[in-house]
Amino acid sequence: MNTGSAGTVALAVVPDPRVGTTLWEMYELAIAATVFGIPHPDLADPWYELRLCGDGDPGGVLSLRTTHGLDGLVDADTVIVPSVPDAVVEDGEEVPARLVEALRAAAASGARMVSLCTGAFALAAAGLLDGRRATAHWQHTAQLAARHPDVVVDDSVLYTDEGSVLTSAGATAALDLCLHLVRKDLGATVAGQLARRLVVPAHRAGGQAQFIEAPVPPRDDDGLGDVLQWAAERLAEPLTVEDLARRARMSPRTFHRRLQETCGTTPLQWLLQQRVARAQTLLESTDLPVEQIGGRSGLGTAANLRRHFLRTVGVSPSDYRRAFRPSGPPSRDR
């Protein structure tokens, strides 16, 4: 069990003053509340402390009771803006000034700033995305880029991680980013176990495409589920695209196309993601030297492991092991 402190997560609730909180705006809010607000003491103790912060809800389709005012964002470890009202995105209305002020204060105090879907418009209004790569749901990225030309908008990815500022596309990509945050805070093992409880894929990398023809995990009857499970059990072996295609009884070109359509990634990218994830688990759960972890994960030499691990995870294997074995990182000092 990971016993590191996960810190305080503050969700900024931004209802539309005309119609209140809508069902669609509740979606990303509910995702974040589910991931960070339901304790899992068997996985990490303490879990996150969740706050719902806002200026009150005028009612509408749903009424929310916030636990804190917007000042509750300022001293949080992580601040998440799940969405903004449709009027901000579609009609060009301004993000509430008090929210902008609170977001700037939270960022200045060292909080990690996160947006889900249209929440990127709030971070952009606060100037927190200027010069940074960011995303939102592909239906709204054109408006985001037009209104905030200093933001490097990428409409093709599930989420972006700029260190202290992270953004995601909408719908299930919001869940991908929330699990990514858990992975950064508490490690791949905890994130993987939580994903299994939520019955979702353990890890979809942020660079995967937003728009894929079948945005669901492969089914057993689509010709991919069995072969991907087969490959996941043999990551230490020198697998090639030809090996996977032969197992799936497809040509390499057809296998490449089918995996791209189904998972939004190429066979080689999928293998790399799985091997890095395996290395993360081994670093957390074993005392094996880096050389052996490179072999068992299929990444080869220690140098190759370090190169891919640093590029994908953002830290070296040794730094990752220090952070997540035996305990996770402390919350931000104040």
Tab-separated table of C-alpha atoms in Angstrom:
chain	number	residue	atom	x	y	z
A	1	MET	CA	0.000	0.000	0.000
A	2	ASN	CA	1.255	3.475	-0.877
A	3	THR	CA	1.238	5.682	2.232
A	4	GLY	CA	2.290	8.962	0.626
A	5	SER	CA	0.082	12.013	0.929
A	6	ALA	CA	-1.792	12.710	-2.290
A	7	GLY	CA	-2.678	16.277	-1.331
A	8	THR	CA	-5.709	18.510	-1.736
A	9	VAL	CA	-7.639	18.625	-5.010
A	10	ALA	CA	-9.946	21.599	-5.498
A	11	LEU	CA	-12.613	21.486	-8.228
A	12	ALA	CA	-13.768	24.849	-9.532
A	13	VAL	CA	-17.534	24.680	-10.075
A	14	VAL	CA	-18.519	27.267	-12.702
A	15	PRO	CA	-22.305	27.235	-13.258
A	16	ASP	CA	-24.003	29.321	-15.931
A	17	PRO	CA	-25.741	32.188	-14.092
A	18	ARG	CA	-28.696	31.871	-16.471
A	19	VAL	CA	-29.390	28.135	-16.381
A	20	GLY	CA	-27.281	26.709	-13.571
A	21	THR	CA	-25.207	23.543	-13.905
A	22	THR	CA	-26.199	21.403	-16.872
A	23	LEU	CA	-26.002	17.641	-17.198
A	24	TRP	CA	-23.240	17.925	-19.808
A	25	GLU	CA	-21.125	20.174	-17.587
A	26	MET	CA	-21.570	17.660	-14.767
A	27	TYR	CA	-19.829	14.912	-16.732
A	28	GLU	CA	-16.203	16.008	-16.264
A	29	LEU	CA	-16.969	17.245	-12.755
A	30	ALA	CA	-18.316	13.816	-11.824
A	31	ILE	CA	-15.244	12.104	-13.318
A	32	ALA	CA	-12.855	14.197	-11.221
A	33	ALA	CA	-15.003	13.781	-8.095
A	34	THR	CA	-15.054	9.996	-8.586
A	35	VAL	CA	-11.278	9.698	-9.007
A	36	PHE	CA	-10.205	12.094	-6.262
A	37	GLY	CA	-13.182	12.152	-3.894
A	38	ILE	CA	-13.730	8.453	-3.126
A	39	PRO	CA	-11.044	7.187	-0.701
A	40	HIS	CA	-9.191	3.969	-1.434
A	41	PRO	CA	-7.236	3.407	1.799
A	42	ASP	CA	-6.071	-0.018	0.639
A	43	LEU	CA	-4.312	1.638	-2.307
A	44	ALA	CA	-3.023	4.822	-0.666
A	45	ASP	CA	-3.640	6.237	2.774
A	46	PRO	CA	-4.386	9.066	3.031
A	47	TRP	CA	-6.193	9.478	-0.288
A	48	TYR	CA	-6.817	12.895	-1.812
A	49	GLU	CA	-8.759	15.568	0.064
A	50	LEU	CA	-11.468	16.859	-2.285
A	51	ARG	CA	-12.984	20.335	-2.265
A	52	LEU	CA	-15.857	21.685	-4.369
A	53	CYS	CA	-15.201	25.397	-4.731
A	54	GLY	CA	-17.486	28.031	-6.196
A	55	ASP	CA	-19.576	31.141	-5.715
A	56	GLY	CA	-22.781	29.159	-5.398
A	57	ASP	CA	-25.099	27.487	-7.888
A	58	PRO	CA	-28.142	29.387	-9.183
A	59	GLY	CA	-30.012	26.123	-9.653
A	60	GLY	CA	-31.167	24.936	-13.068
A	61	VAL	CA	-31.120	21.325	-14.162
A	62	LEU	CA	-28.958	20.339	-11.190
A	63	SER	CA	-28.082	22.112	-7.966
A	64	LEU	CA	-24.663	21.631	-6.373
A	65	ARG	CA	-23.648	22.414	-2.841
A	66	THR	CA	-20.057	23.612	-2.793
A	67	THR	CA	-17.890	23.058	0.273
A	68	HIS	CA	-15.700	26.134	-0.200
A	69	GLY	CA	-15.738	29.491	-1.894
A	70	LEU	CA	-13.333	30.244	-4.705
A	71	ASP	CA	-10.736	31.153	-2.085
A	72	GLY	CA	-10.541	27.402	-1.452
A	73	LEU	CA	-8.600	27.079	-4.709
A	74	VAL	CA	-5.713	29.193	-3.542
A	75	ASP	CA	-4.078	26.838	-1.025
A	76	ALA	CA	-4.873	23.568	-2.809
A	77	ASP	CA	-2.165	21.272	-4.164
A	78	THR	CA	-4.080	20.658	-7.406
A	79	VAL	CA	-6.753	22.883	-8.937
A	80	ILE	CA	-9.064	21.393	-11.586
A	81	VAL	CA	-11.486	23.366	-13.763
A	82	PRO	CA	-13.776	20.651	-15.186
A	83	SER	CA	-15.689	22.941	-17.552
A	84	VAL	CA	-17.022	26.432	-18.184
A	85	PRO	CA	-20.574	27.367	-19.250
A	86	ASP	CA	-21.507	26.993	-22.907
A	87	ALA	CA	-21.943	30.766	-23.114
A	88	VAL	CA	-18.195	31.214	-22.567
A	89	VAL	CA	-17.328	28.841	-25.403
A	90	GLU	CA	-20.102	29.452	-27.914
A	91	ASP	CA	-21.083	33.077	-27.262
A	92	GLY	CA	-17.730	34.531	-26.285
A	93	GLU	CA	-18.772	35.576	-22.799
A	94	GLU	CA	-15.977	36.301	-20.340
A	95	VAL	CA	-14.877	33.793	-17.723
A	96	PRO	CA	-16.043	35.151	-14.332
A	97	ALA	CA	-13.471	37.639	-13.058
A	98	ARG	CA	-13.443	36.192	-9.535
A	99	LEU	CA	-12.578	32.761	-10.920
A	100	VAL	CA	-9.766	34.205	-13.040
A	101	GLU	CA	-8.371	35.983	-9.994
A	102	ALA	CA	-8.548	32.825	-7.877
A	103	LEU	CA	-6.850	30.721	-10.569
A	104	ARG	CA	-3.992	33.207	-10.857
A	105	ALA	CA	-3.564	33.245	-7.079
A	106	ALA	CA	-3.540	29.445	-6.895
A	107	ALA	CA	-0.932	29.187	-9.656
A	108	ALA	CA	1.196	31.849	-7.980
A	109	SER	CA	1.113	29.864	-4.736
A	110	GLY	CA	2.457	26.781	-6.518
A	111	ALA	CA	-0.672	24.732	-7.198
A	112	ARG	CA	-0.761	22.297	-10.107
A	113	MET	CA	-3.314	23.693	-12.563
A	114	VAL	CA	-5.534	21.336	-14.553
A	115	SER	CA	-8.393	21.732	-17.007
A	116	LEU	CA	-10.794	19.154	-18.374
A	117	CYS	CA	-12.478	19.844	-21.716
A	118	THR	CA	-13.719	23.472	-21.835
A	119	GLY	CA	-12.046	24.255	-18.513
A	120	ALA	CA	-9.081	25.219	-20.701
A	121	PHE	CA	-10.912	28.474	-21.493
A	122	ALA	CA	-10.677	29.427	-17.807
A	123	LEU	CA	-6.950	28.643	-17.558
A	124	ALA	CA	-6.389	30.560	-20.798
A	125	ALA	CA	-8.348	33.557	-19.513
A	126	ALA	CA	-6.084	33.600	-16.462
A	127	GLY	CA	-3.018	33.650	-18.745
A	128	LEU	CA	-1.836	30.269	-17.449
A	129	LEU	CA	-1.683	28.668	-20.896
A	130	ASP	CA	0.242	31.420	-22.674
A	131	GLY	CA	3.181	29.889	-24.521
A	132	ARG	CA	2.131	26.411	-23.442
A	133	ARG	CA	0.765	23.445	-25.356
A	134	ALA	CA	-2.864	22.803	-24.437
A	135	THR	CA	-5.930	20.968	-25.654
A	136	ALA	CA	-9.694	20.743	-25.229
A	137	HIS	CA	-12.426	18.764	-26.935
A	138	TRP	CA	-11.753	18.937	-30.681
A	139	GLN	CA	-15.135	20.632	-31.209
A	140	HIS	CA	-13.934	23.628	-29.175
A	141	THR	CA	-10.237	23.923	-29.981
A	142	ALA	CA	-10.820	26.333	-32.886
A	143	GLN	CA	-12.577	28.782	-30.558
A	144	LEU	CA	-9.835	28.353	-27.952
A	145	ALA	CA	-7.104	29.104	-30.488
A	146	ALA	CA	-8.959	32.093	-31.955
A	147	ARG	CA	-9.655	33.711	-28.599
A	148	HIS	CA	-6.235	32.956	-27.074
A	149	PRO	CA	-3.591	33.176	-29.825
A	150	ASP	CA	-0.729	32.902	-27.333
A	151	VAL	CA	-1.801	29.345	-26.462
A	152	VAL	CA	-0.269	26.503	-28.489
A	153	VAL	CA	-3.513	24.589	-29.112
A	154	ASP	CA	-3.215	20.927	-30.117
A	155	ASP	CA	-6.554	19.456	-31.153
A	156	SER	CA	-5.209	15.976	-31.833
A	157	VAL	CA	-4.245	14.651	-28.395
A	158	LEU	CA	-6.079	13.234	-25.388
A	159	TYR	CA	-4.243	15.429	-22.902
A	160	THR	CA	-1.147	17.564	-22.434
A	161	ASP	CA	1.268	17.628	-19.508
A	162	GLU	CA	3.372	20.764	-19.221
A	163	GLY	CA	4.524	19.955	-15.707
A	164	SER	CA	2.607	22.387	-13.518
A	165	VAL	CA	-0.184	22.889	-16.072
A	166	LEU	CA	-2.163	20.041	-17.637
A	167	THR	CA	-5.155	20.049	-19.998
A	168	SER	CA	-7.395	17.363	-21.465
A	169	ALA	CA	-9.930	16.835	-24.181
A	170	GLY	CA	-13.486	16.086	-23.151
A	171	ALA	CA	-15.459	12.989	-22.224
A	172	THR	CA	-13.290	9.921	-21.507
A	173	ALA	CA	-10.065	11.860	-22.108
A	174	ALA	CA	-10.829	13.669	-18.849
A	175	LEU	CA	-10.683	10.313	-17.082
A	176	ASP	CA	-7.381	9.547	-18.821
A	177	LEU	CA	-5.877	12.758	-17.450
A	178	CYS	CA	-7.244	12.156	-13.936
A	179	LEU	CA	-5.661	8.698	-13.906
A	180	HIS	CA	-2.451	10.252	-15.264
A	181	LEU	CA	-2.428	12.577	-12.239
A	182	VAL	CA	-2.873	9.614	-9.892
A	183	ARG	CA	-0.014	7.866	-11.701
A	184	LYS	CA	2.229	10.923	-11.209
A	185	ASP	CA	1.300	11.264	-7.536
A	186	LEU	CA	0.967	7.694	-6.329
A	187	GLY	CA	2.597	5.547	-9.014
A	188	ALA	CA	1.608	3.231	-11.828
A	189	THR	CA	0.522	0.399	-9.533
A	190	VAL	CA	-2.058	2.504	-7.685
A	191	ALA	CA	-3.296	4.092	-10.918
A	192	GLY	CA	-3.604	0.690	-12.573
A	193	GLN	CA	-5.545	-0.782	-9.651
A	194	LEU	CA	-7.859	2.239	-9.582
A	195	ALA	CA	-8.437	1.933	-13.322
A	196	ARG	CA	-9.420	-1.686	-12.906
A	197	ARG	CA	-11.957	-0.694	-10.250
A	198	LEU	CA	-13.374	1.882	-12.663
A	199	VAL	CA	-13.362	-0.751	-15.449
A	200	VAL	CA	-11.317	1.392	-17.828
A	201	PRO	CA	-7.960	0.924	-19.590
A	202	ALA	CA	-5.118	1.416	-17.131
A	203	HIS	CA	-3.169	3.794	-19.330
A	204	ARG	CA	-3.843	5.728	-22.493
A	205	ALA	CA	-0.925	8.044	-23.212
A	206	GLY	CA	-1.730	11.720	-23.708
A	207	GLY	CA	-0.349	11.719	-27.238
A	208	GLN	CA	-2.976	9.317	-28.520
A	209	ALA	CA	-5.448	10.744	-31.010
A	210	GLN	CA	-8.716	12.303	-29.855
A	211	PHE	CA	-10.650	11.275	-32.937
A	212	ILE	CA	-10.531	7.535	-33.505
A	213	GLU	CA	-13.098	5.430	-35.293
A	214	ALA	CA	-13.761	3.112	-32.355
A	215	PRO	CA	-12.828	4.867	-29.095
A	216	VAL	CA	-13.221	1.763	-26.933
A	217	PRO	CA	-10.804	-0.979	-25.854
A	218	PRO	CA	-10.538	-3.827	-28.357
A	219	ARG	CA	-13.181	-6.538	-27.977
A	220	ASP	CA	-12.347	-10.200	-28.064
A	221	ASP	CA	-14.245	-10.582	-31.342
A	222	ASP	CA	-12.583	-7.785	-33.287
A	223	GLY	CA	-9.371	-9.681	-33.920
A	224	LEU	CA	-7.269	-7.436	-31.650
A	225	GLY	CA	-8.204	-8.194	-28.040
A	226	ASP	CA	-6.613	-11.637	-28.001
A	227	VAL	CA	-3.425	-10.593	-29.753
A	228	LEU	CA	-2.886	-7.555	-27.539
A	229	GLN	CA	-3.359	-9.686	-24.437
A	230	TRP	CA	-0.927	-12.217	-25.935
A	231	ALA	CA	1.629	-9.462	-26.558
A	232	ALA	CA	1.168	-7.947	-23.087
A	233	GLU	CA	2.153	-11.292	-21.591
A	234	ARG	CA	5.330	-11.433	-23.721
A	235	LEU	CA	6.734	-7.909	-23.502
A	236	ALA	CA	10.207	-9.232	-22.659
A	237	GLU	CA	10.363	-10.974	-26.027
A	238	PRO	CA	11.578	-9.181	-29.208
A	239	LEU	CA	8.089	-8.680	-30.653
A	240	THR	CA	7.651	-7.103	-34.069
A	241	VAL	CA	4.648	-5.760	-35.953
A	242	GLU	CA	4.909	-8.811	-38.176
A	243	ASP	CA	4.655	-11.087	-35.105
A	244	LEU	CA	1.493	-9.349	-33.910
A	245	ALA	CA	-0.043	-9.265	-37.375
A	246	ARG	CA	0.660	-12.962	-37.890
A	247	ARG	CA	-0.942	-13.751	-34.525
A	248	ALA	CA	-3.996	-11.689	-35.543
A	249	ARG	CA	-4.051	-13.406	-38.957
A	250	MET	CA	-3.743	-10.102	-40.761
A	251	SER	CA	-1.204	-8.475	-42.998
A	252	PRO	CA	1.097	-6.001	-41.196
A	253	ARG	CA	-0.554	-3.132	-43.085
A	254	THR	CA	-4.073	-4.233	-42.091
A	255	PHE	CA	-3.026	-4.793	-38.467
A	256	HIS	CA	-1.437	-1.329	-38.337
A	257	ARG	CA	-4.620	0.265	-39.724
A	258	ARG	CA	-6.959	-1.672	-37.421
A	259	LEU	CA	-4.973	-0.809	-34.286
A	260	GLN	CA	-4.815	2.848	-35.322
A	261	GLU	CA	-8.572	2.913	-35.841
A	262	THR	CA	-9.363	1.075	-32.620
A	263	CYS	CA	-6.803	2.436	-30.141
A	264	GLY	CA	-5.592	5.620	-31.799
A	265	THR	CA	-1.972	4.476	-31.786
A	266	THR	CA	0.481	2.475	-33.889
A	267	PRO	CA	1.653	-1.052	-32.988
A	268	LEU	CA	5.158	0.141	-32.085
A	269	GLN	CA	3.809	3.007	-29.973
A	270	TRP	CA	1.450	0.593	-28.217
A	271	LEU	CA	4.311	-1.783	-27.433
A	272	LEU	CA	6.451	1.057	-26.110
A	273	GLN	CA	3.642	2.305	-23.864
A	274	GLN	CA	3.064	-1.172	-22.458
A	275	ARG	CA	6.784	-1.729	-21.857
A	276	VAL	CA	7.244	1.571	-20.055
A	277	ALA	CA	4.184	0.784	-17.920
A	278	ARG	CA	5.682	-2.620	-17.093
A	279	ALA	CA	8.957	-0.934	-16.129
A	280	GLN	CA	7.063	1.444	-13.842
A	281	THR	CA	5.416	-1.471	-12.060
A	282	LEU	CA	8.728	-3.303	-11.648
A	283	LEU	CA	10.444	-0.190	-10.297
A	284	GLU	CA	7.676	0.211	-7.724
A	285	SER	CA	7.265	-3.406	-6.694
A	286	THR	CA	10.753	-4.960	-6.913
A	287	ASP	CA	14.371	-4.283	-6.025
A	288	LEU	CA	15.601	-5.461	-9.414
A	289	PRO	CA	18.471	-3.433	-10.885
A	290	VAL	CA	17.691	-1.240	-13.866
A	291	GLU	CA	19.498	-3.626	-16.225
A	292	GLN	CA	17.152	-6.488	-15.324
A	293	ILE	CA	14.079	-4.258	-15.497
A	294	GLY	CA	15.109	-3.233	-19.000
A	295	GLY	CA	15.212	-6.886	-20.009
A	296	ARG	CA	11.989	-7.924	-18.283
A	297	SER	CA	10.035	-4.989	-19.704
A	298	GLY	CA	11.361	-5.531	-23.222
A	299	LEU	CA	13.146	-2.184	-23.351
A	300	GLY	CA	16.538	-3.882	-23.590
A	301	THR	CA	19.614	-2.246	-22.150
A	302	ALA	CA	19.674	0.047	-19.139
A	303	ALA	CA	20.545	2.955	-21.439
A	304	ASN	CA	17.562	2.214	-23.672
A	305	LEU	CA	15.277	1.953	-20.642
A	306	ARG	CA	16.498	5.293	-19.294
A	307	ARG	CA	16.021	7.015	-22.656
A	308	HIS	CA	12.458	5.817	-23.235
A	309	PHE	CA	11.472	6.154	-19.577
A	310	LEU	CA	12.678	9.740	-19.336
A	311	ARG	CA	10.951	10.672	-22.589
A	312	THR	CA	7.645	9.032	-21.612
A	313	VAL	CA	7.409	9.523	-17.842
A	314	GLY	CA	9.471	12.692	-17.510
A	315	VAL	CA	11.913	11.437	-14.847
A	316	SER	CA	14.697	8.877	-14.763
A	317	PRO	CA	14.020	5.307	-13.552
A	318	SER	CA	16.085	5.886	-10.407
A	319	ASP	CA	14.197	9.088	-9.554
A	320	TYR	CA	10.908	7.304	-10.197
A	321	ARG	CA	11.870	4.458	-7.869
A	322	ARG	CA	12.900	6.885	-5.115
A	323	ALA	CA	9.541	8.637	-5.442
A	324	PHE	CA	7.307	5.565	-5.430
A	325	ARG	CA	9.130	2.907	-3.413
A	326	PRO	CA	8.309	2.564	-0.626
A	327	SER	CA	6.069	5.651	-0.452
A	328	GLY	CA	4.716	8.377	-2.664
A	329	PRO	CA	5.677	12.035	-2.733
A	330	PRO	CA	4.567	14.406	0.011
A	331	SER	CA	2.094	17.145	-0.742
A	332	ARG	CA	3.354	20.643	-1.425
A	333	ASP	CA	4.967	22.423	1.527
A	334	ARG	CA	3.370	25.634	2.615
